[in-house]
Coordinates of C-alpha atoms in Angstrom, one line a residue:
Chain A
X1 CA -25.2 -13.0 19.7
X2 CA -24.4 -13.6 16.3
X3 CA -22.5 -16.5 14.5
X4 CA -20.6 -14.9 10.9
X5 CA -19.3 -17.1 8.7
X6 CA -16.8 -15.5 6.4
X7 CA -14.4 -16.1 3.5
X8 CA -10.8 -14.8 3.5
X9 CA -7.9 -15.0 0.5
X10 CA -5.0 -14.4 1.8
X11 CA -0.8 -14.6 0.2
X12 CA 1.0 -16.4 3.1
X13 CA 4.4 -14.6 2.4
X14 CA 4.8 -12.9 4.8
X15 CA 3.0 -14.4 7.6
X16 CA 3.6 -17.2 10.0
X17 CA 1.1 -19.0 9.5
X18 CA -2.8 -18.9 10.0
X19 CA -2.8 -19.5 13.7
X20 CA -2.1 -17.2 16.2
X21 CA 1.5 -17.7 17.8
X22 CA 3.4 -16.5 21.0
X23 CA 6.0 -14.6 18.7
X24 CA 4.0 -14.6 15.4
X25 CA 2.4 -12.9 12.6
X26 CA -0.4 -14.4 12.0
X27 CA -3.3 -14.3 9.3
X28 CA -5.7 -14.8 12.5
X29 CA -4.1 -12.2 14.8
X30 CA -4.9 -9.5 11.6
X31 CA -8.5 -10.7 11.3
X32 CA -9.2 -10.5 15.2
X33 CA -7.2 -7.0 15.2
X34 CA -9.4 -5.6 12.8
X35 CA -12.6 -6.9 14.1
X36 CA -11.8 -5.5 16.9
X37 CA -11.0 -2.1 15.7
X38 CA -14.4 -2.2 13.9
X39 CA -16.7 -3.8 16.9
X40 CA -14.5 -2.8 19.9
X41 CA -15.1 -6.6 20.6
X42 CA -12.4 -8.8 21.5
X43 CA -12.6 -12.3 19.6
X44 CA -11.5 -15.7 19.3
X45 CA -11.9 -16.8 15.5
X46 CA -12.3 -20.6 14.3
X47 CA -11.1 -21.0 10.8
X48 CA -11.4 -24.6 8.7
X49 CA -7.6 -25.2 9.4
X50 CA -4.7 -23.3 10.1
X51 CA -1.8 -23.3 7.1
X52 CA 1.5 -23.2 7.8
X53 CA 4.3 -20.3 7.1
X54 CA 4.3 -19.0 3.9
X55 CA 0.9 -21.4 2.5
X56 CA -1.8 -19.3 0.6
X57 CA -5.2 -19.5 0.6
X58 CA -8.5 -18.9 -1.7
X59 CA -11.4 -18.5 0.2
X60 CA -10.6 -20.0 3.8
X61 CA -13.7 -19.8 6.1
X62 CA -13.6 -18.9 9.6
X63 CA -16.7 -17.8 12.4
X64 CA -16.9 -15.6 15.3
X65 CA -19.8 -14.9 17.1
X66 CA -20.1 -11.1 18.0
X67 CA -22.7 -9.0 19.7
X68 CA -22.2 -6.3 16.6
X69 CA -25.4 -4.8 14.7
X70 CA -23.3 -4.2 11.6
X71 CA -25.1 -4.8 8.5
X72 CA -23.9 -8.4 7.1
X73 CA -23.5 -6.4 3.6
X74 CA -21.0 -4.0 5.1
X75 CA -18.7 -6.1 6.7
X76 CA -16.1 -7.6 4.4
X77 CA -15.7 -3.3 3.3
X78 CA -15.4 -2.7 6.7
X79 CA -12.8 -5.7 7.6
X80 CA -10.6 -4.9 4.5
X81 CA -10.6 -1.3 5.3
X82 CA -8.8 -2.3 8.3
X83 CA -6.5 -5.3 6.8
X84 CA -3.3 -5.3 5.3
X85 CA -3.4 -5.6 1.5
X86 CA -2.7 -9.0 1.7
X87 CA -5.1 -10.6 3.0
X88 CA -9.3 -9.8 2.1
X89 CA -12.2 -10.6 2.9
X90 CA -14.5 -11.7 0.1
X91 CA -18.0 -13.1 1.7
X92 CA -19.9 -12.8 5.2
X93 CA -23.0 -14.7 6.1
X94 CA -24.8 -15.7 9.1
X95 CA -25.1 -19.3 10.2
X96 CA -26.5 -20.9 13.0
X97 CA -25.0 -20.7 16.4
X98 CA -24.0 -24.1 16.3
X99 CA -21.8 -23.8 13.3
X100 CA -18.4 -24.5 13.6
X101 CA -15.8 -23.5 10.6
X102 CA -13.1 -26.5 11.7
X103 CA -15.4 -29.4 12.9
X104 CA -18.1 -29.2 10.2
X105 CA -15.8 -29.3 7.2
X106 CA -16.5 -32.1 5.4
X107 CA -14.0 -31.7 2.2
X108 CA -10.8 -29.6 1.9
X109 CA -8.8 -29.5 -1.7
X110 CA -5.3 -27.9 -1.9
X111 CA -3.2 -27.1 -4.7
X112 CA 0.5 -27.1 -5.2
X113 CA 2.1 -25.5 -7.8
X114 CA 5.7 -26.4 -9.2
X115 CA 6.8 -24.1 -11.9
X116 CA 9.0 -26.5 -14.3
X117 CA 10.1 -24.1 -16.8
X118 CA 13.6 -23.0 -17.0
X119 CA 13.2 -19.5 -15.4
X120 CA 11.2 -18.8 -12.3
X121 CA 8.5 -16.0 -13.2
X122 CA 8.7 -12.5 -11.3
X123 CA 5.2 -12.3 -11.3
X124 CA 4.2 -15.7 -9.6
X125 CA 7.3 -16.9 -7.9
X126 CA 5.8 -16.2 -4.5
X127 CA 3.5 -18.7 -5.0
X128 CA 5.3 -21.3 -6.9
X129 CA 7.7 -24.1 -6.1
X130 CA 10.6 -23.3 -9.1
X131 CA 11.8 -26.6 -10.3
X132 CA 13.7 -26.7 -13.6
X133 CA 15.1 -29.8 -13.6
X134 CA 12.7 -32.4 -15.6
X135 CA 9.9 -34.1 -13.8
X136 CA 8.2 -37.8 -15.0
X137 CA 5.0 -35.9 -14.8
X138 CA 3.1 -39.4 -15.5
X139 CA 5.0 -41.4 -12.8
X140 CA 4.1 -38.7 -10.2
X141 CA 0.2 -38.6 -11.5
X142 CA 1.3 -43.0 -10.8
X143 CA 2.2 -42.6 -7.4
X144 CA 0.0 -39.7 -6.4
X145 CA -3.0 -42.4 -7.3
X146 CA -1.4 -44.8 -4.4
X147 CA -2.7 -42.6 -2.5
X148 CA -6.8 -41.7 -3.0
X149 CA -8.9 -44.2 -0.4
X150 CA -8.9 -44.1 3.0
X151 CA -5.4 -45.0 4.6
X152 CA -2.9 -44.5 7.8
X153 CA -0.8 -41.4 6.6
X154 CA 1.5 -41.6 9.4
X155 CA 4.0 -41.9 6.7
X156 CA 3.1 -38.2 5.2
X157 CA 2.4 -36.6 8.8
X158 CA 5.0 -34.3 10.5
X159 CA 6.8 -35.8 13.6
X160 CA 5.2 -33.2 15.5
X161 CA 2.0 -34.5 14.8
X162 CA -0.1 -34.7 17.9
X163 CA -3.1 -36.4 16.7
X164 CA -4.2 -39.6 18.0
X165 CA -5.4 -40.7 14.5
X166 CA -3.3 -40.6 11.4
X167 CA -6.4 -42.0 9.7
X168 CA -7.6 -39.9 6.6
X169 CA -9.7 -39.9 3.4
X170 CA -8.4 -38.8 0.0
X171 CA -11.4 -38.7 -2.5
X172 CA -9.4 -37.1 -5.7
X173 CA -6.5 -36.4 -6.4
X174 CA -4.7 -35.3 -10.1
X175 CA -2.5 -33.1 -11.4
X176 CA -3.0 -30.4 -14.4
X177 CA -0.3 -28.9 -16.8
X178 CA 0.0 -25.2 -17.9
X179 CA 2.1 -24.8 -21.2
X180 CA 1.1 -21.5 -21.6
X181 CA 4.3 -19.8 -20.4
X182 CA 6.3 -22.1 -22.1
X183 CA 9.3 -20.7 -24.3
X184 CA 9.4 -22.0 -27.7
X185 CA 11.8 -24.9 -28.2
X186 CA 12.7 -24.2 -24.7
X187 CA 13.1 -27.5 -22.0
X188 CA 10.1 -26.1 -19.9
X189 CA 8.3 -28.1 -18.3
X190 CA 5.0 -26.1 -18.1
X191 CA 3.0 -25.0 -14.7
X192 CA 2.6 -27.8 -12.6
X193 CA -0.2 -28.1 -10.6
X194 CA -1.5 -30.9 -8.1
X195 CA -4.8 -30.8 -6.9
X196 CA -5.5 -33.2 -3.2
X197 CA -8.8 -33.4 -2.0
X198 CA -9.8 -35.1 1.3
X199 CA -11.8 -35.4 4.5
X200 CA -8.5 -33.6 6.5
X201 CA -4.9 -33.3 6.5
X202 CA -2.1 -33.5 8.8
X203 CA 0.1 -31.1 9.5
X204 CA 2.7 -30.8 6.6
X205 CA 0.8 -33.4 5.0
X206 CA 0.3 -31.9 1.7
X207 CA 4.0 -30.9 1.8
X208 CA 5.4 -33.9 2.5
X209 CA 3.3 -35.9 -0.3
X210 CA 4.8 -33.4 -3.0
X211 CA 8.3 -34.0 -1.6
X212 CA 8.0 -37.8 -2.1
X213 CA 6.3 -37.0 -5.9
X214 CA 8.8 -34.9 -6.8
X215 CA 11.4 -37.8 -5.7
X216 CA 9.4 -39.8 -7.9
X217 CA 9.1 -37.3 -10.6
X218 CA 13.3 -37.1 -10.7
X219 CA 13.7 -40.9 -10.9
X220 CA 15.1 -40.9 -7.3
X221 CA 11.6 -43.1 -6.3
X222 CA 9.5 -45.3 -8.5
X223 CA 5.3 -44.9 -8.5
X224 CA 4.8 -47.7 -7.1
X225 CA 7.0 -47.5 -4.1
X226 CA 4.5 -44.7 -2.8
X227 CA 2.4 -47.3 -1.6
X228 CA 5.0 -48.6 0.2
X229 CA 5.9 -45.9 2.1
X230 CA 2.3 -45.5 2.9
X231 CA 2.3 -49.4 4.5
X232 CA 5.6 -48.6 6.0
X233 CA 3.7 -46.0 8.6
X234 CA 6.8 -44.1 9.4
X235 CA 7.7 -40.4 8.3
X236 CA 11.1 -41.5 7.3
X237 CA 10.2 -43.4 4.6
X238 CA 8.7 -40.5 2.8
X239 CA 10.8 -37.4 0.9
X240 CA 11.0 -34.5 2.2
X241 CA 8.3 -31.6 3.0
X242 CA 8.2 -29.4 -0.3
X243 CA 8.4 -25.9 0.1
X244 CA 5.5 -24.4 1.5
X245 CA 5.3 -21.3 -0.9
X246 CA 3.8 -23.4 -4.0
X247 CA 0.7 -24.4 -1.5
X248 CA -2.5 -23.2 -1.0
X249 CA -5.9 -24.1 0.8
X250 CA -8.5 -23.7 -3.0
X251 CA -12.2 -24.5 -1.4
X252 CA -13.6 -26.0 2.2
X253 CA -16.9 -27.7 1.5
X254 CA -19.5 -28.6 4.5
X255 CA -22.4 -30.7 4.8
X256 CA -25.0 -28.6 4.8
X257 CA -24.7 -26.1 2.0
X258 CA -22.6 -23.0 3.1
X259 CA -21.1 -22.2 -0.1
Chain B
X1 CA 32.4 -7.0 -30.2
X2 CA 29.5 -9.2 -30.3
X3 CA 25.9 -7.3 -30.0
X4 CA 23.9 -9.6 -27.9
X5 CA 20.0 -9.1 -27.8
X6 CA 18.2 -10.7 -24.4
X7 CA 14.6 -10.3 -22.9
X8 CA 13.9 -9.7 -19.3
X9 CA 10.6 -10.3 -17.5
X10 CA 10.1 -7.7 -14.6
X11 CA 7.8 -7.2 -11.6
X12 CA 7.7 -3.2 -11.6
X13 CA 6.1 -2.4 -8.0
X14 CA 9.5 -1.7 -7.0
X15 CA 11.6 0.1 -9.8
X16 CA 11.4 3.7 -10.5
X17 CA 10.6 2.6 -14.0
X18 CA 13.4 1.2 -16.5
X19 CA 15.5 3.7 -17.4
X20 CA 18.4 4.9 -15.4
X21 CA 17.8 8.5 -13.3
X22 CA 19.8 10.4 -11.4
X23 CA 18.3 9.3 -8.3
X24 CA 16.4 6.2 -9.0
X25 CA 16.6 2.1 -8.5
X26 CA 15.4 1.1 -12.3
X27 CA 15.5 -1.8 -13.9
X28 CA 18.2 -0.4 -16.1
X29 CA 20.6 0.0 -13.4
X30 CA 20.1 -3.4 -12.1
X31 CA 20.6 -5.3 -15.5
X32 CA 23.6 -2.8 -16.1
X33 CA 24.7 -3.9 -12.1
X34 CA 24.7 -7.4 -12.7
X35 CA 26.5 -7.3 -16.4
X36 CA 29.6 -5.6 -14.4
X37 CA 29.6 -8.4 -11.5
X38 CA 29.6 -11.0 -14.3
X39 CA 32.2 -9.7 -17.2
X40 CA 33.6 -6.7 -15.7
X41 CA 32.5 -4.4 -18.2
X42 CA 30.8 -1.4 -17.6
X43 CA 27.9 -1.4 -20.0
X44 CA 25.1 0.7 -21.3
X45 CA 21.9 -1.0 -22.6
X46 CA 19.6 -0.4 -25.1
X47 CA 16.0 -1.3 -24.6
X48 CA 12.9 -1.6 -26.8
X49 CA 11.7 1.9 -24.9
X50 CA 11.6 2.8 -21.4
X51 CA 8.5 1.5 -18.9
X52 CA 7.2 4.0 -16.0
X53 CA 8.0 3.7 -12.2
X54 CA 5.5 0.6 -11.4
X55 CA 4.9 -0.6 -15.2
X56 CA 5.7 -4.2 -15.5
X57 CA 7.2 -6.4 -18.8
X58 CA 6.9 -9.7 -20.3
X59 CA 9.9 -10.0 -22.9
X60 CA 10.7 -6.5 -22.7
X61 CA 14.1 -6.7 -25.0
X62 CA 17.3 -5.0 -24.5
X63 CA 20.4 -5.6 -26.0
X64 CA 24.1 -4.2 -25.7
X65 CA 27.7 -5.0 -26.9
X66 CA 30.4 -6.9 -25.1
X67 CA 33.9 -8.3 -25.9
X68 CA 33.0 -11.2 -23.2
X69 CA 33.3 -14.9 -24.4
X70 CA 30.7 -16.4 -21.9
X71 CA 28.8 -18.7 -24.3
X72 CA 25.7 -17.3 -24.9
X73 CA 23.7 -20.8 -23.1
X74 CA 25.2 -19.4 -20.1
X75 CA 23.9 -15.7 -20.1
X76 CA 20.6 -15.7 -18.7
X77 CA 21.4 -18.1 -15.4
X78 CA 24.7 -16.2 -15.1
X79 CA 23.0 -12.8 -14.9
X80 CA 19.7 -14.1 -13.1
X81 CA 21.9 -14.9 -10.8
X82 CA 23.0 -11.1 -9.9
X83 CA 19.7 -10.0 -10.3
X84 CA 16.7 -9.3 -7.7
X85 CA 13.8 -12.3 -7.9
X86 CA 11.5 -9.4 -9.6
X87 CA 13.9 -9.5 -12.8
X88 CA 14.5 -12.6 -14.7
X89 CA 16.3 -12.4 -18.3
X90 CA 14.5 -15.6 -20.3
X91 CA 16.3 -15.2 -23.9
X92 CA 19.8 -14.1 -24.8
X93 CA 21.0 -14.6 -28.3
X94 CA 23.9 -12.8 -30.8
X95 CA 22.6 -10.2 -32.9
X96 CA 24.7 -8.4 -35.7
X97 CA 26.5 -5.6 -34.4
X98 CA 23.9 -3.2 -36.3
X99 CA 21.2 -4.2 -34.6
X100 CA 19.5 -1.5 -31.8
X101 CA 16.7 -2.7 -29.8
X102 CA 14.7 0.8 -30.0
X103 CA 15.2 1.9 -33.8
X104 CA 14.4 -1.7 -34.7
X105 CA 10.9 -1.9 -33.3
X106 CA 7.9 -2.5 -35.3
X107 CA 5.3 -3.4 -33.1
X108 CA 5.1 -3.1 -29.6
X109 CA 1.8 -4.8 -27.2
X110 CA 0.8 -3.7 -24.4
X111 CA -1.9 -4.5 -21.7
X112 CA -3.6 -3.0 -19.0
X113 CA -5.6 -5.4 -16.0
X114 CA -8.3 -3.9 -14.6
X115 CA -9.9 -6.0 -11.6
X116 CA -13.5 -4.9 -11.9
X117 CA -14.7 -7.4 -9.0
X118 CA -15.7 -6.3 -6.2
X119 CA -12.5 -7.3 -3.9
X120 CA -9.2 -6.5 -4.8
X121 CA -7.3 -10.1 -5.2
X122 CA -4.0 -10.3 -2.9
X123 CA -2.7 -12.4 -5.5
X124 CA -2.7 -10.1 -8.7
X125 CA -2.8 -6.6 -6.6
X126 CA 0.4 -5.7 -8.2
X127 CA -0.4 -5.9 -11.6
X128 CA -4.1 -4.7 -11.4
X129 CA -6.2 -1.4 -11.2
X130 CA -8.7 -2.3 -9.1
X131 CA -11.8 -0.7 -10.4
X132 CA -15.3 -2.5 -8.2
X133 CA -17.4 0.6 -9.8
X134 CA -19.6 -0.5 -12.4
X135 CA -18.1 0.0 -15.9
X136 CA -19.8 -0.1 -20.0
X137 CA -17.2 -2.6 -21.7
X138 CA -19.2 -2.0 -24.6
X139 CA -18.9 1.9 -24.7
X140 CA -15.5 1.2 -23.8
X141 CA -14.8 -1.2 -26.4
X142 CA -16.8 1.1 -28.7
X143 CA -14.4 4.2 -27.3
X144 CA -11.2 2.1 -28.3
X145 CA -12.0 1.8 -31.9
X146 CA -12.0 5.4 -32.6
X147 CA -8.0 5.4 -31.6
X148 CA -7.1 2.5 -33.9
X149 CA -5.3 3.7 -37.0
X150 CA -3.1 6.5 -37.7
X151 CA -3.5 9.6 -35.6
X152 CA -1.8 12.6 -33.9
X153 CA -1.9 11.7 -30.0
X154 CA -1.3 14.5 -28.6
X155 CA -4.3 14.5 -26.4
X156 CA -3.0 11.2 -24.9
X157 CA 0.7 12.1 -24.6
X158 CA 2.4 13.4 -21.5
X159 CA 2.3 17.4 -21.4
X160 CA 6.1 16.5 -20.4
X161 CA 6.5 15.1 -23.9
X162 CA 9.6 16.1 -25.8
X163 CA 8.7 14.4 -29.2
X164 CA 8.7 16.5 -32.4
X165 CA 6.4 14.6 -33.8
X166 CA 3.3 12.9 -31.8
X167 CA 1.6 10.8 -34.8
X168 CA 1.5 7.4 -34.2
X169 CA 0.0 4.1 -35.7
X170 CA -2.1 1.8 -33.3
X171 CA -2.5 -1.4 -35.2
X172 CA -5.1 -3.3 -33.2
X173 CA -6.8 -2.7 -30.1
X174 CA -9.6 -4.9 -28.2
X175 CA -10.6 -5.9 -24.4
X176 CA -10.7 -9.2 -23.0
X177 CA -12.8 -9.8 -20.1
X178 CA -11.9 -12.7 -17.3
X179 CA -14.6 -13.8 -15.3
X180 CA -13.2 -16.5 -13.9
X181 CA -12.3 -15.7 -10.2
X182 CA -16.2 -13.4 -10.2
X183 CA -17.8 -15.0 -7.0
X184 CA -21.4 -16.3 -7.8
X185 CA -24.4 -13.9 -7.7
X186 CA -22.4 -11.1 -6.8
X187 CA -21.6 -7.2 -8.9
X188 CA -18.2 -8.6 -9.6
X189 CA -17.5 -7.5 -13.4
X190 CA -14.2 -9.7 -14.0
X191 CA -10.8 -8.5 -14.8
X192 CA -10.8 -6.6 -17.7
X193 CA -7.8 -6.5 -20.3
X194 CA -7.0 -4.2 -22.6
X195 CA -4.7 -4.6 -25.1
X196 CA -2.8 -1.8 -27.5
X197 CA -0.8 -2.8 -30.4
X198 CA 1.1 0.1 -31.8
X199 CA 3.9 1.4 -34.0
X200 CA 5.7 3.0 -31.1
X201 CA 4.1 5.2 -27.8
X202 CA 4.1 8.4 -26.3
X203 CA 5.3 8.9 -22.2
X204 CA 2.1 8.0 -20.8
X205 CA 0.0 7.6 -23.6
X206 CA -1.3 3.8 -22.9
X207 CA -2.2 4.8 -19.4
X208 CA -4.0 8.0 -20.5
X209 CA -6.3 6.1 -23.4
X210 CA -7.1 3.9 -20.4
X211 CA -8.0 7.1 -17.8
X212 CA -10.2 8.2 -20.8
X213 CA -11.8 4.7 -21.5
X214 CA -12.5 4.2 -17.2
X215 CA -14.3 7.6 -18.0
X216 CA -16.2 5.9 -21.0
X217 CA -17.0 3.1 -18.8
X218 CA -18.4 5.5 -16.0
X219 CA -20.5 7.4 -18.2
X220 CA -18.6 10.7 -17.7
X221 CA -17.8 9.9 -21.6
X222 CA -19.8 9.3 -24.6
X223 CA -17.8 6.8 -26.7
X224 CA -17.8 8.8 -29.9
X225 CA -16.3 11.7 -27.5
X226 CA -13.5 9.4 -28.1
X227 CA -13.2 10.8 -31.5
X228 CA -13.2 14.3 -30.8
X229 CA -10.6 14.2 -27.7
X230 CA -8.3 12.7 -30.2
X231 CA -9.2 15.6 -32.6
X232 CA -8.6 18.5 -29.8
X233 CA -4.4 17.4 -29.8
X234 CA -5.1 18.7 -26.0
X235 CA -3.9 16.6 -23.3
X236 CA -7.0 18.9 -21.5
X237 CA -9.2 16.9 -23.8
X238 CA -8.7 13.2 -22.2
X239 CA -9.3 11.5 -19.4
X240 CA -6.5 11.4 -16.4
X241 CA -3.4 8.8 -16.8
X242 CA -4.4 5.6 -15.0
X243 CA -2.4 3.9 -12.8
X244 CA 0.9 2.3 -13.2
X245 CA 0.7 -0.5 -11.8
X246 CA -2.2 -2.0 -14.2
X247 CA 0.2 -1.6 -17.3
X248 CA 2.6 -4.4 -18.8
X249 CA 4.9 -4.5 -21.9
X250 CA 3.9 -7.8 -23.5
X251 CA 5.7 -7.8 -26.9
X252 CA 8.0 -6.1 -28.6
X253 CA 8.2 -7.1 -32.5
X254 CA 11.1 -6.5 -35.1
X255 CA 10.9 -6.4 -38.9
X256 CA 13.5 -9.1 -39.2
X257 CA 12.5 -12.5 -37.3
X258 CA 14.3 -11.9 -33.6
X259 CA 11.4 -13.8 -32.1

């Protein structure tokens, strides 16, 4: 048997999510479909992390092992030969059997994107959270620092949550500004984007931190009150979970070097 | 009467190009759809030129006349409003009543995305050619030049053209190459962007200087055969018409300031 280790970029839009569900569409069920129409073998693939409905994602990895002889350099042809043109496959390698795509990631980074000008644009709006109205771009960056260090994020965790520990790292955390689309003596705001890296994250986690920064960002919170709702360890002291079109999964580090 | 002059961004994948056919769904229709539901009127607009089935436009302008009162700070959410996600109008102002959008072009931009890495990206797929064989930019680049000035182009005009007269003025021409998203150690060329600055263009004739170039790039061309293609006034001469869906209108100029 082989272990593969591969990389997939995928647009969410039209999926339910990565992980196979009873009545879903999922990114997964595609990559196992078409694995098995090249291999004939029926598999089970681990990926870092599922993403929710609609959530993007550049370069998520995932493993399989497989009894298949097929060249490593042929495979991502293969696999995208039999994918829809939404989601590709852009690297295959192979790791030791012992590798494991969810438990051995050390470092995850996300990215939401809030498009602040006027207008939402045709050509990015499936991956873009449209939000005209004008944000305090350095009281979010205020509050979003509340949160880097290792904390209880209860508070920022979906109800549904079934993990037994709420307890995360967030190394880094900042956010970037795009003027480039900007309209001349226009109110927009620029591209938005807000980078979170950390050791995991709960489920709507990411989501429900931009919901509570754009609160902040309207005035409807101050920064420093996102420290509070991070003490208060309770999901209804956050805002609410942003949309999950404007996120995607950017890079999954590990220990040993995989990249 | 007031003559009012807007701009409209569009994602083309799904139009049958801008202007209205018998049978089509084109942008023309759609911005002429949601003028009706907002004043009443039954209008017919006047673009900067018509786009193919699948060509897409930043600022594209378009302008027509209307005895409605809306203030014009109201036009563009009013009509984005009627109007499919993959159309956005950005820019409405009052133009004297001479004004036409087509006769007053001076200089219109275009560019065509080619994704020369190795993977097509679900992201950009709509807007890009996806090219993974090896291409000269330099021979390419080299290929361009020869076009720059003032010529006859009938070799890179639509055999479907009805024009009287196929000399044209391209301005400026150059390629841009984007190598940001090429994954490390790997054949992946970046995404290549041409842009063509011209006078005015024939059906086809961007898409057909790019068909020629990809054969440059392949070696099926010598650059300076460039030259002598534009010399034949054959369509036989060139290369084949590239795809659609690489090509976007990215500005349109006018000899008085409308910008």
């Amino acid at each position: 048997m082989r272990n593969l280790l591969m990389k997939v970029n995928y647009d969410g839009t039209c999926y339910d999510g990565f992980q196979t569900q009873p009545k879903g569409n999922t990114i997964q069920d595609r990559l196992e479909q078409a694995i098995l129409h090249l291999t004939g073998e029926t598999t089970k693939i681990t990926a870092s992390g599922r993403t929710d409905a609609g959530v993007h994602a550049y370069g998520q990895p995932f493993n399989f092992t497989t009894s298949s002889q097929i060249p490593l350099e042929r495979w991502c042809l293969a696999l995208n030969a039999r994918l829809p043109q939404d989601i590709v496959v852009t690297e295959a390698r192979e790791v030791p059997l012992s590798f494991h795509s969810r438990r051995g990631a050390k470092r995850k980074t996300y990215r939401y994107t809030i498009n602040g000008n006027r207008f939402p644009d045709p050509f990015q709006r499936r991956w873009q959270h449209h939000h005209p109205v004008q944000l305090d771009i350095p009281a979010m960056q205020q509050g979003l620092t509340h949160l880097i260090g290792t904390h209880d994020f209860t508070s920022f965790a979906s109800r549904r949550s079934t993990k037994t520990s709420h307890v995360r790292t967030i190394f880094e955390a900042h956010m970037e500004i795009d003027r480039s689309m900007c309209r001349p003596s226009s109110t927009d705001q620029g591209v938005i984007y807000t980078y979170v890296t950390g050791s995991g994250f709960l489920q709507h986690m990411v989501r429900i931190i931009m919901g509570t920064l754009i609160h902040v960002g309207e005035g409807k919170l101050q920064a420093d009150e996102v420290a509070e709702i991070l003490a208060a360890c309770d999901r209804a002291a956050a805002g609410p979970t942003a949309m999950s079109q404007g996120l995607a999964l950017m890079s999954v580090e590990y220990e040993e070097s995989w990249e």
